Short mmCIF file of C-alpha atoms in Angstrom, two decimals:
data_model
loop_
_atom_site.label_atom_id
_atom_site.label_comp_id
_atom_site.label_asym_id
_atom_site.label_seq_id
_atom_site.Cartn_x
_atom_site.Cartn_y
_atom_site.Cartn_z
CA MET A 9 88.21 45.24 -46.55
CA GLU A 10 86.48 45.67 -43.79
CA ARG A 11 83.73 42.92 -42.01
CA LEU A 12 80.32 44.28 -41.29
CA TYR A 13 76.43 44.04 -41.35
CA LEU A 14 74.45 46.33 -43.52
CA ILE A 15 70.83 46.17 -41.31
CA SER A 16 67.86 47.82 -43.53
CA PHE A 17 64.25 49.13 -42.12
CA GLY A 18 61.37 49.95 -44.12
CA GLU A 19 58.37 51.66 -42.36
CA ILE A 20 60.52 53.52 -40.52
CA ALA A 21 61.97 55.41 -43.41
CA LEU A 22 58.70 57.00 -43.66
CA LYS A 23 58.60 58.57 -40.23
CA GLY A 24 59.36 61.63 -41.56
CA GLU A 25 60.22 64.51 -38.38
CA ASN A 26 59.87 61.68 -35.81
CA ARG A 27 62.39 59.07 -38.09
CA PRO A 28 65.04 59.88 -35.41
CA PHE A 29 63.33 58.41 -32.59
CA PHE A 30 62.24 54.86 -34.07
CA GLU A 31 65.90 54.63 -35.91
CA ARG A 32 67.80 55.58 -31.96
CA MET A 33 65.07 52.65 -30.44
CA LEU A 34 66.15 50.42 -33.32
CA THR A 35 69.55 51.33 -32.35
CA GLN A 36 68.69 50.24 -29.02
CA ARG A 37 67.34 46.93 -29.42
CA ILE A 38 70.00 45.70 -31.68
CA LYS A 39 72.71 46.60 -28.83
CA GLN A 40 70.82 44.85 -26.26
CA VAL A 41 70.98 41.48 -28.73
CA ILE A 42 74.11 41.48 -30.00
CA MET A 43 76.50 42.79 -26.70
CA PRO A 44 75.47 39.23 -25.10
CA TYR A 45 78.11 37.90 -27.43
CA ASP A 46 80.40 41.40 -28.14
CA LYS A 47 80.10 43.78 -25.63
CA ASN A 48 82.34 46.72 -28.20
CA VAL A 49 80.04 46.24 -30.49
CA GLN A 50 79.75 49.33 -32.56
CA LEU A 51 76.67 50.67 -34.68
CA LYS A 52 76.51 54.06 -36.73
CA ASN A 53 73.56 55.28 -38.69
CA VAL A 54 73.90 56.07 -42.37
CA HIS A 55 71.60 57.10 -44.95
CA GLY A 56 68.51 54.86 -44.43
CA ARG A 57 71.07 51.70 -43.31
CA ILE A 58 72.87 50.60 -39.76
CA TYR A 59 76.17 49.24 -40.09
CA CYS A 60 76.53 46.61 -37.42
CA PHE A 61 80.06 46.23 -36.59
CA THR A 62 81.08 43.13 -34.32
CA GLN A 63 83.33 39.80 -34.35
CA ALA A 64 80.71 38.45 -32.42
CA PRO A 65 80.00 34.92 -34.36
CA LYS A 66 78.29 34.79 -37.45
CA GLU A 67 75.76 32.70 -36.53
CA LYS A 68 74.79 34.26 -33.73
CA VAL A 69 74.48 37.97 -35.00
CA ALA A 70 72.23 36.50 -37.60
CA GLU A 71 69.60 34.22 -35.06
CA ALA A 72 69.66 37.65 -32.52
CA LEU A 73 68.95 40.41 -35.52
CA LYS A 74 66.52 37.90 -37.33
CA LYS A 75 64.32 38.80 -34.40
CA VAL A 76 64.73 42.63 -33.99
CA PHE A 77 61.43 43.93 -34.39
CA GLY A 78 61.83 47.14 -37.37
CA ILE A 79 64.63 45.25 -38.96
CA VAL A 80 63.39 44.11 -42.94
CA TYR A 81 66.98 42.35 -43.77
CA ILE A 82 70.08 41.67 -42.67
CA CYS A 83 73.40 41.73 -45.29
CA PRO A 84 76.52 39.80 -43.26
CA ALA A 85 79.07 42.34 -45.94
CA VAL A 86 82.55 43.36 -46.93
CA SER A 87 83.58 46.91 -47.32
CA CYS A 88 86.44 48.15 -49.63
CA GLU A 89 87.42 51.89 -51.03
CA ASN A 90 85.23 53.42 -54.17
CA ASN A 91 88.12 52.14 -56.68
CA ILE A 92 87.34 49.84 -59.74
CA GLU A 93 90.14 47.56 -58.68
CA ASP A 94 89.84 47.14 -54.95
CA ILE A 95 85.27 46.52 -56.28
CA LYS A 96 86.65 43.61 -58.43
CA ASN A 97 89.10 42.14 -55.91
CA THR A 98 86.83 42.23 -52.82
CA ALA A 99 84.11 41.32 -54.69
CA LEU A 100 85.98 37.63 -56.36
CA GLU A 101 86.97 37.36 -52.75
CA VAL A 102 83.50 36.92 -50.94
CA ILE A 103 82.62 34.63 -54.65
CA LYS A 104 84.82 32.01 -53.32
CA GLU A 105 83.09 32.27 -50.08
CA GLN A 106 80.50 30.64 -51.57
CA ASP A 107 79.90 27.09 -52.88
CA TYR A 108 80.30 28.67 -56.22
CA TYR A 109 81.46 25.61 -58.20
CA GLY A 110 78.56 24.87 -61.34
CA LYS A 111 77.06 27.88 -60.29
CA THR A 112 75.41 30.51 -61.60
CA PHE A 113 75.16 34.67 -60.98
CA LYS A 114 75.34 37.47 -60.80
CA VAL A 115 76.37 41.54 -60.52
CA GLU A 116 73.79 43.95 -59.03
CA THR A 117 75.25 47.32 -58.62
CA ARG A 118 73.36 50.53 -56.77
CA ARG A 119 75.03 53.54 -56.83
CA PRO A 120 73.47 56.14 -54.15
CA ASN A 121 77.22 58.26 -54.32
CA LYS A 122 76.73 59.31 -57.63
CA SER A 123 80.44 60.85 -57.79
CA PHE A 124 82.02 56.92 -58.54
CA PRO A 125 82.74 57.31 -61.94
CA LEU A 126 81.44 54.86 -63.45
CA LYS A 127 77.60 54.03 -63.83
CA SER A 128 75.95 50.78 -62.08
CA PRO A 129 75.84 48.35 -65.45
CA GLU A 130 79.25 49.37 -66.15
CA VAL A 131 80.28 48.01 -62.58
CA ASN A 132 78.25 44.93 -63.32
CA ALA A 133 80.30 44.42 -66.84
CA GLN A 134 83.56 44.68 -65.36
CA VAL A 135 83.02 43.25 -62.10
CA GLY A 136 81.32 39.75 -63.63
CA ALA A 137 83.97 40.05 -66.34
CA TYR A 138 86.38 39.17 -64.14
CA ILE A 139 84.65 36.88 -62.17
CA LEU A 140 84.24 35.31 -64.66
CA SER A 141 88.11 35.10 -65.81
CA ASN A 142 88.93 34.27 -62.65
CA ILE A 143 87.20 31.59 -60.84
CA GLU A 144 86.33 28.03 -63.11
CA GLY A 145 83.31 26.56 -63.26
CA LEU A 146 81.27 29.43 -62.72
CA LYS A 147 78.48 31.24 -65.31
CA VAL A 148 76.22 33.96 -65.53
CA ASN A 149 72.77 33.94 -65.49
CA VAL A 150 71.39 37.62 -64.75
CA HIS A 151 67.19 35.47 -64.88
CA ASP A 152 67.25 33.52 -62.17
CA PRO A 153 70.84 33.07 -60.67
CA ASP A 154 72.10 31.11 -57.94
CA ILE A 155 74.66 33.89 -55.88
CA ARG A 156 73.02 37.72 -57.11
CA LEU A 157 76.22 39.90 -55.73
CA ASP A 158 74.83 42.74 -54.75
CA ILE A 159 77.42 46.27 -54.68
CA GLU A 160 76.19 49.36 -52.86
CA ILE A 161 78.68 52.34 -53.61
CA ARG A 162 77.86 54.44 -50.98
CA GLU A 163 80.67 56.81 -48.64
CA LYS A 164 82.28 53.70 -49.45
CA THR A 165 81.41 50.20 -51.43
CA PHE A 166 79.57 47.55 -49.19
CA ILE A 167 79.23 44.00 -51.72
CA TYR A 168 77.46 40.79 -50.36
CA SER A 169 75.80 37.86 -51.00
CA GLU A 170 73.30 37.02 -48.47
CA LYS A 171 70.29 38.96 -47.59
CA ILE A 172 68.92 37.62 -44.02
CA PRO A 173 65.12 38.63 -43.80
CA GLY A 174 64.35 40.31 -40.64
CA PRO A 175 60.76 40.29 -39.41
CA GLY A 176 59.76 44.37 -40.12
CA GLY A 177 57.36 45.98 -38.36
CA LEU A 178 58.94 48.23 -35.37
CA PRO A 179 61.20 48.91 -32.77
CA ILE A 180 59.77 47.19 -29.82
CA GLY A 181 57.91 49.86 -26.85
CA CYS A 182 57.63 52.35 -29.70
CA THR A 183 54.33 52.28 -30.02
CA GLY A 184 53.26 52.06 -25.65
CA LYS A 185 53.04 49.26 -23.70
CA ALA A 186 49.45 46.81 -23.29
CA ILE A 187 49.01 44.03 -21.48
CA SER A 188 47.51 40.98 -23.15
CA LEU A 189 45.68 38.19 -22.01
CA LEU A 190 47.43 34.87 -22.42
CA SER A 191 46.44 30.96 -22.39
CA GLY A 192 48.58 28.18 -23.43
CA GLY A 193 46.21 27.57 -26.77
CA ILE A 194 47.75 28.95 -30.04
CA ASP A 195 45.59 32.32 -30.68
CA SER A 196 47.04 34.74 -27.79
CA PRO A 197 50.78 33.80 -28.31
CA VAL A 198 50.25 34.73 -32.10
CA ALA A 199 48.64 37.48 -31.63
CA THR A 200 51.29 38.85 -28.80
CA TYR A 201 53.65 38.58 -31.11
CA MET A 202 51.29 40.29 -33.52
CA ILE A 203 50.90 43.64 -31.55
CA MET A 204 54.79 43.06 -30.70
CA LYS A 205 55.43 43.83 -34.24
CA ARG A 206 53.38 46.75 -34.28
CA GLY A 207 55.98 48.19 -31.47
CA VAL A 208 53.91 47.59 -28.45
CA GLU A 209 55.58 46.38 -25.77
CA ILE A 210 53.86 43.60 -23.76
CA GLU A 211 53.48 42.52 -20.19
CA PRO A 212 50.99 39.55 -20.35
CA ILE A 213 48.36 37.98 -17.63
CA TYR A 214 47.64 34.06 -17.65
CA PHE A 215 44.82 33.17 -15.92
CA HIS A 216 45.90 30.24 -13.87
CA SER A 217 43.15 27.39 -12.29
CA PHE A 218 44.38 25.03 -9.90
CA PRO A 219 43.76 22.27 -9.04
CA PHE A 220 40.59 22.37 -12.26
CA THR A 221 43.81 23.45 -14.04
CA THR A 222 47.86 21.81 -13.66
CA ASP A 223 50.68 24.04 -12.74
CA ARG A 224 52.16 22.44 -15.85
CA ALA A 225 49.66 24.59 -17.52
CA LYS A 226 51.12 27.73 -15.90
CA GLU A 227 54.72 26.19 -17.11
CA LYS A 228 53.40 26.26 -20.45
CA VAL A 229 52.60 29.84 -20.31
CA ILE A 230 56.02 30.77 -19.36
CA ASP A 231 57.69 28.89 -21.87
CA LEU A 232 55.12 30.80 -24.39
CA CYS A 233 57.13 33.77 -23.03
CA LYS A 234 60.63 32.45 -23.20
CA VAL A 235 59.90 32.57 -27.01
CA LEU A 236 57.78 35.70 -27.48
CA ALA A 237 60.88 37.46 -24.77
CA GLY A 238 63.30 35.62 -27.88
CA TYR A 239 61.29 38.89 -29.68
CA SER A 240 60.96 41.80 -26.99
CA GLY A 241 63.41 41.36 -24.76
CA LYS A 242 62.56 40.31 -20.78
CA ILE A 243 58.80 40.18 -20.12
CA ARG A 244 56.82 40.57 -16.87
CA LEU A 245 54.38 38.22 -16.89
CA HIS A 246 51.46 38.24 -14.49
CA VAL A 247 49.86 35.03 -13.40
CA VAL A 248 46.22 35.35 -12.00
CA ASN A 249 45.54 33.22 -9.48
CA PHE A 250 41.68 32.57 -11.03
CA THR A 251 40.50 29.63 -9.49
CA GLU A 252 37.93 31.50 -6.44
CA ALA A 253 36.43 33.95 -9.37
CA LEU A 254 35.94 30.65 -11.06
CA LYS A 255 33.79 29.11 -8.60
CA GLU A 256 31.82 32.12 -7.83
CA ILE A 257 30.98 32.45 -11.96
CA GLY A 258 29.96 28.81 -12.10
CA LYS A 259 27.80 29.11 -8.94
CA ASN A 260 25.82 32.32 -9.88
CA THR A 261 25.93 32.21 -13.63
CA PRO A 262 23.61 30.56 -15.84
CA GLU A 263 25.52 27.38 -18.06
CA GLU A 264 25.21 28.68 -20.88
CA PHE A 265 26.54 32.55 -20.02
CA LEU A 266 29.64 30.79 -18.21
CA THR A 267 31.98 31.39 -20.68
CA ILE A 268 30.95 35.26 -21.82
CA MET A 269 30.85 35.70 -17.71
CA MET A 270 34.66 34.70 -17.41
CA ARG A 271 36.16 36.60 -20.76
CA ARG A 272 34.79 39.88 -18.46
CA MET A 273 35.77 39.08 -15.29
CA MET A 274 39.10 38.38 -16.98
CA VAL A 275 38.87 41.69 -19.46
CA ARG A 276 38.16 43.71 -15.82
CA VAL A 277 41.26 42.76 -14.54
CA ALA A 278 43.13 42.70 -17.02
CA ASP A 279 42.16 46.08 -17.37
CA LYS A 280 43.19 47.19 -14.23
CA ILE A 281 46.37 45.93 -14.22
CA ALA A 282 46.61 47.72 -17.14
CA GLU A 283 45.53 51.01 -15.19
CA GLU A 284 48.22 50.45 -12.06
CA ARG A 285 51.24 48.93 -15.26
CA GLY A 286 50.80 52.02 -17.14
CA ALA A 287 49.62 50.40 -19.92
CA LYS A 288 46.90 51.85 -22.78
CA ALA A 289 45.54 48.78 -24.63
CA LEU A 290 44.19 45.06 -23.81
CA VAL A 291 45.56 42.60 -26.91
CA THR A 292 43.25 39.17 -27.32
CA GLY A 293 43.86 36.26 -29.08
CA GLU A 294 40.53 36.65 -30.66
CA SER A 295 39.52 35.33 -34.57
CA LEU A 296 35.72 36.19 -35.50
CA GLY A 297 33.51 33.40 -35.64
CA GLN A 298 36.19 31.05 -34.55
CA VAL A 299 34.34 30.31 -30.85
CA ALA A 300 31.17 30.52 -29.43
CA SER A 301 32.68 33.67 -27.47
CA GLN A 302 34.02 34.97 -30.36
CA THR A 303 30.40 36.01 -32.33
CA MET A 304 30.02 39.63 -32.63
CA GLU A 305 27.70 40.13 -29.98
CA ALA A 306 29.85 37.89 -27.43
CA ILE A 307 32.68 40.17 -27.84
CA ALA A 308 30.64 43.26 -27.92
CA ALA A 309 29.58 41.93 -23.97
CA THR A 310 33.35 42.22 -23.38
CA ASN A 311 34.27 44.86 -25.06
CA GLU A 312 31.30 47.13 -22.45
CA VAL A 313 33.61 46.10 -19.24
CA ALA A 314 37.00 47.44 -20.38
CA SER A 315 38.18 50.62 -20.38
CA MET A 316 40.77 51.02 -22.66
CA PRO A 317 40.39 49.82 -26.85
CA ILE A 318 40.91 45.72 -26.99
CA PHE A 319 43.16 44.93 -29.78
CA ARG A 320 42.46 41.76 -31.55
CA PRO A 321 45.44 41.38 -34.73
CA LEU A 322 43.94 38.25 -35.46
CA ILE A 323 40.44 39.14 -35.78
CA GLY A 324 40.18 38.35 -39.53
CA PHE A 325 42.26 35.66 -39.71
CA ASP A 326 41.32 31.55 -39.93
CA LYS A 327 43.07 29.01 -38.07
CA ILE A 328 44.90 27.75 -40.84
CA GLU A 329 46.34 31.07 -40.85
CA ILE A 330 47.37 31.70 -36.97
CA MET A 331 49.16 28.32 -36.87
CA ASP A 332 51.28 29.22 -39.44
CA ILE A 333 52.28 32.08 -37.97
CA ALA A 334 53.00 30.08 -35.06
CA ARG A 335 55.26 27.74 -36.25
CA LYS A 336 56.81 29.87 -37.93
CA ILE A 337 57.68 32.28 -34.68
CA GLY A 338 58.39 28.80 -32.91
CA THR A 339 55.01 29.23 -30.88
CA TYR A 340 52.71 26.14 -32.16
CA ASP A 341 55.38 23.15 -30.46
CA ILE A 342 54.17 24.58 -26.91
CA SER A 343 50.88 25.59 -27.28
CA ILE A 344 49.85 21.63 -28.75
CA GLU A 345 50.83 20.21 -26.09
CA PRO A 346 48.33 18.64 -23.59
CA TYR A 347 47.84 20.79 -20.85
CA ALA A 348 44.29 23.21 -20.98
CA ASP A 349 44.11 26.18 -19.09
CA CYS A 350 40.54 27.43 -17.86
CA CYS A 351 39.34 28.85 -21.33
CA SER A 352 38.58 25.12 -22.90
CA VAL A 353 37.78 22.88 -19.12
CA PHE A 354 35.11 25.65 -18.72
CA VAL A 355 32.96 25.44 -21.45
CA PRO A 356 29.34 25.22 -21.37
CA LYS A 357 27.49 22.19 -23.39
CA HIS A 358 25.82 25.16 -24.90
CA PRO A 359 27.02 28.18 -24.65
CA LYS A 360 25.05 31.68 -25.11
CA ILE A 361 26.32 32.15 -29.10
CA ARG A 362 24.27 35.89 -29.47
CA PRO A 363 24.02 37.44 -26.13
CA ALA A 364 21.87 40.42 -25.52
CA ILE A 365 23.75 43.17 -23.41
CA CYS A 366 20.61 43.02 -20.78
CA GLU A 367 20.63 39.50 -21.25
CA VAL A 368 24.20 38.79 -19.50
CA HIS A 369 24.00 41.99 -17.42
CA LYS A 370 20.92 39.89 -16.37
CA ALA A 371 22.77 36.86 -15.78
CA GLU A 372 25.70 38.77 -13.45
CA GLU A 373 23.20 40.33 -11.17
CA ASP A 374 24.07 37.61 -8.53
CA ILE A 375 27.73 38.10 -8.76
CA ASP A 376 29.56 40.75 -6.54
CA VAL A 377 31.97 42.29 -9.19
CA GLU A 378 34.26 44.06 -7.17
CA LYS A 379 35.48 41.68 -4.89
CA LEU A 380 36.01 39.07 -7.57
CA VAL A 381 38.15 41.97 -9.27
CA SER A 382 39.62 42.81 -6.17
CA MET A 383 40.40 38.93 -5.01
CA CYS A 384 42.37 38.08 -8.51
CA ILE A 385 44.46 41.69 -8.05
CA GLU A 386 45.23 40.33 -4.62
CA GLY A 387 46.85 37.07 -5.70
CA ILE A 388 48.82 37.92 -8.60
CA GLU A 389 52.28 36.37 -9.21
CA ILE A 390 54.70 37.83 -11.13
CA PHE A 391 57.42 36.39 -13.37
CA ASP A 392 59.77 37.97 -14.72
CA VAL A 393 60.32 35.65 -17.98
CA THR A 394 64.12 35.87 -20.26
CA PRO A 395 64.81 33.91 -23.62
#
C-alpha cells in the first residue's frame, strides 16, 4: 500500500497538441509549492492525472495545492495491486481512517483499465459487502452517503475518500504577462486573482500619493500582494510615486474631470511599464456602472491612451459577487482596512459621468503628459513580494 496524491486537471485536458506544454507548466508549479516542505517530492503524469509522491505533512500539501491554478481537485489516496483481495483490504483500511461510526457510505468504482476482470458494479458490491462484514456501526446509502469511497482501477488501483477542490483555471504564466493596476480596495485584488486564474503572470502597479495617502496604505497593498503571491509565487510590485503628477492634474484640470484625468495618467504609466517589462496587457478592477469613472464613456476615455488591451475581469460583476470572491481568496479583510488610496481620496463632488472624448482632450490641454509620465517612471520603487 503506497500513499500519494492524485491531482486532476480539467481544462488542460482539452488542449490538444499543446497539452504537454500546459502539463509541464502545472507540474513545475506543483513542485515549486511542495518543495519547501519536501525537497524529494516526485511527480508523474499519467493519463490525465498527476501522481504526487511526498512525505510532507498532509495539511501542508493540501493547503499548498489548493492554490495552484490548473488543479481541479486533489485526492489523498493509497494504491494497491490490481486484484480484488488487495482492493478489499486496502478499502477497509481507508474506511478505518475515517470517523465512521454511525455514518453511511457508498463505494464508487471507475475502471479505465478494462483488462480488470470484474466490472465496476461487481467491484462496488464485493468491496461494500467486505467493509460491512468487518466494521460495525456503518450503513450503506447509495444516494447521499456521509462517506464516499472512490476506487480507480488503472495500471494500479487507487482508493480515496476525500476530494479537495482546487481553484481550476490554467497554470500561472502559460498565457503571458500583464500589468495590473492594484489599489488597496476590494475590486482590483479580485480582478488580479481572476486574470491570474487564466494563466497570466502579473506584475502589479500601485500609485502612491504620500502625504495625501499614508505609508500604511502602501503597506496594505504589499499585504494584498502577499495573499496573491500565495496563488502565483513571487510577485514584483511597482510602487509609483504619483504625488507630483496628482498635484499637476489637480492644478490644471477642471474638477469634474479629475478622476478621468487621473485614470488616463495611470493607464499611460502602466502602459509604459508594461512595455518595459515585456507585458502584453493591462488589468483593472473596473465593473460597469459601479462609479462615475466606470461608465462606458469614461472607460472609452481611459482605453484611448493605452497601446495594448486592457482586461477587466469584473466588468459584469456586481459588488456582492466581487466581495464574495474577495472573502474566498483571502483579500477582503485587508481591503476593508481604513487606509484610503488616491482613487478614493481625490474624488470630485460632481464628477463628469459621460464625458465626450473632445471634452476630455480639451480638459487635458494644459497638462504636460509626457513630462508627468517620465516623472512617475523615474521614481518607481520595486518590491519582490512572497507569500
